[in-house]
């Protein structure tokens, strides 16, 4: 598959069925994240966090809605799993 074809197939999902993703699907998503290129190849500076706890997801949703002035809006679009990306600051 050509890169242009891959890019044309990419899209953002903004509505969910409520059906949970399988462990295999989640593992595939995490593996894709681990295979993605990172600056200077310094993988030790990056961390992926899987959040599935509904209470934590609700807290994130409330905080982001407040931050972006979308009170009552669903910033996570009802997703039951969130993969967070974190990087550590480094000196250049």
CSV table of C-alpha atoms in Angstrom, one decimal:
chain,number,residue,atom,x,y,z
A,1,UNK,CA,0.0,0.0,0.0
A,2,UNK,CA,1.3,3.4,-1.0
A,3,UNK,CA,1.8,6.1,1.7
A,4,UNK,CA,-0.8,8.4,-0.1
A,5,UNK,CA,-3.3,5.6,0.1
A,6,UNK,CA,-2.7,5.0,3.8
A,7,UNK,CA,-3.1,8.8,4.5
A,8,UNK,CA,-6.3,9.0,2.5
A,9,UNK,CA,-7.8,6.1,4.6
A,10,UNK,CA,-7.0,7.8,7.9
A,11,UNK,CA,-9.9,9.5,9.7
A,12,UNK,CA,-10.9,10.7,13.2
A,13,UNK,CA,-13.7,8.8,14.9
A,14,UNK,CA,-16.2,11.0,16.8
A,15,UNK,CA,-19.0,8.6,17.5
A,16,UNK,CA,-18.8,5.2,19.2
A,17,UNK,CA,-21.2,2.2,19.3
A,18,UNK,CA,-20.7,1.5,23.0
A,19,UNK,CA,-19.1,-1.9,22.0
A,20,UNK,CA,-15.9,-2.5,23.9
A,21,UNK,CA,-12.8,-3.1,21.9
A,22,UNK,CA,-11.1,-6.5,22.4
A,23,UNK,CA,-7.8,-7.0,24.1
A,24,UNK,CA,-6.3,-8.0,20.7
A,25,UNK,CA,-7.5,-4.7,19.2
A,26,UNK,CA,-6.1,-2.7,22.1
A,27,UNK,CA,-2.8,-4.5,21.8
A,28,UNK,CA,-2.6,-3.8,18.1
A,29,UNK,CA,-3.2,-0.1,18.8
A,30,UNK,CA,-0.5,0.0,21.4
A,31,UNK,CA,1.9,-1.9,19.2
A,32,UNK,CA,1.3,0.7,16.4
A,33,UNK,CA,2.1,3.4,18.9
A,34,UNK,CA,5.3,1.7,19.9
A,35,UNK,CA,6.3,1.2,16.3
A,36,UNK,CA,5.8,4.9,15.4
A,37,UNK,CA,8.9,7.0,14.9
A,38,UNK,CA,10.0,9.3,17.7
A,39,UNK,CA,12.4,12.2,17.8
A,40,UNK,CA,16.0,11.1,17.8
A,41,UNK,CA,14.9,7.5,18.4
A,42,UNK,CA,14.8,8.2,22.2
A,43,UNK,CA,11.9,5.8,23.1
A,44,UNK,CA,12.8,6.0,26.8
A,45,UNK,CA,11.4,9.6,26.8
A,46,UNK,CA,7.9,8.5,25.8
A,47,UNK,CA,5.2,6.6,27.6
A,48,UNK,CA,1.7,5.3,26.6
A,49,UNK,CA,-1.0,5.0,29.3
A,50,UNK,CA,-4.2,3.0,28.8
A,51,UNK,CA,-7.1,4.5,30.8
A,52,UNK,CA,-10.3,2.3,31.1
A,53,UNK,CA,-11.6,3.4,34.5
A,54,UNK,CA,-14.9,5.2,34.0
A,55,UNK,CA,-14.4,7.5,36.9
A,56,UNK,CA,-11.0,8.6,35.6
A,57,UNK,CA,-12.4,9.0,32.1
A,58,UNK,CA,-15.3,11.1,33.5
A,59,UNK,CA,-12.8,13.3,35.3
A,60,UNK,CA,-10.7,13.8,32.1
A,61,UNK,CA,-13.9,14.6,30.2
A,62,UNK,CA,-15.0,17.2,32.7
A,63,UNK,CA,-11.5,18.8,32.9
A,64,UNK,CA,-11.1,19.0,29.1
A,65,UNK,CA,-14.7,20.4,28.7
A,66,UNK,CA,-13.9,23.1,31.2
A,67,UNK,CA,-10.5,23.9,29.6
A,68,UNK,CA,-12.0,24.2,26.1
A,69,UNK,CA,-15.2,25.9,27.3
A,70,UNK,CA,-17.5,23.1,26.2
A,71,UNK,CA,-19.5,22.6,29.3
A,72,UNK,CA,-21.7,19.5,28.9
A,73,UNK,CA,-19.9,18.6,25.7
A,74,UNK,CA,-18.4,15.1,25.3
A,75,UNK,CA,-14.7,15.8,24.6
A,76,UNK,CA,-14.0,12.0,24.6
A,77,UNK,CA,-17.1,11.3,22.5
A,78,UNK,CA,-18.1,8.5,24.8
A,79,UNK,CA,-15.1,6.3,24.3
A,80,UNK,CA,-14.6,3.7,27.0
A,81,UNK,CA,-10.8,3.5,26.5
A,82,UNK,CA,-8.3,6.3,26.2
A,83,UNK,CA,-4.7,6.0,25.3
A,84,UNK,CA,-2.6,8.8,26.7
A,85,UNK,CA,0.8,9.8,25.3
A,86,UNK,CA,3.3,11.4,27.6
A,87,UNK,CA,6.8,12.7,26.9
A,88,UNK,CA,9.6,13.6,29.3
A,89,UNK,CA,11.3,16.9,28.9
A,90,UNK,CA,14.9,16.6,27.8
A,91,UNK,CA,17.8,18.9,27.2
A,92,UNK,CA,18.7,19.3,23.5
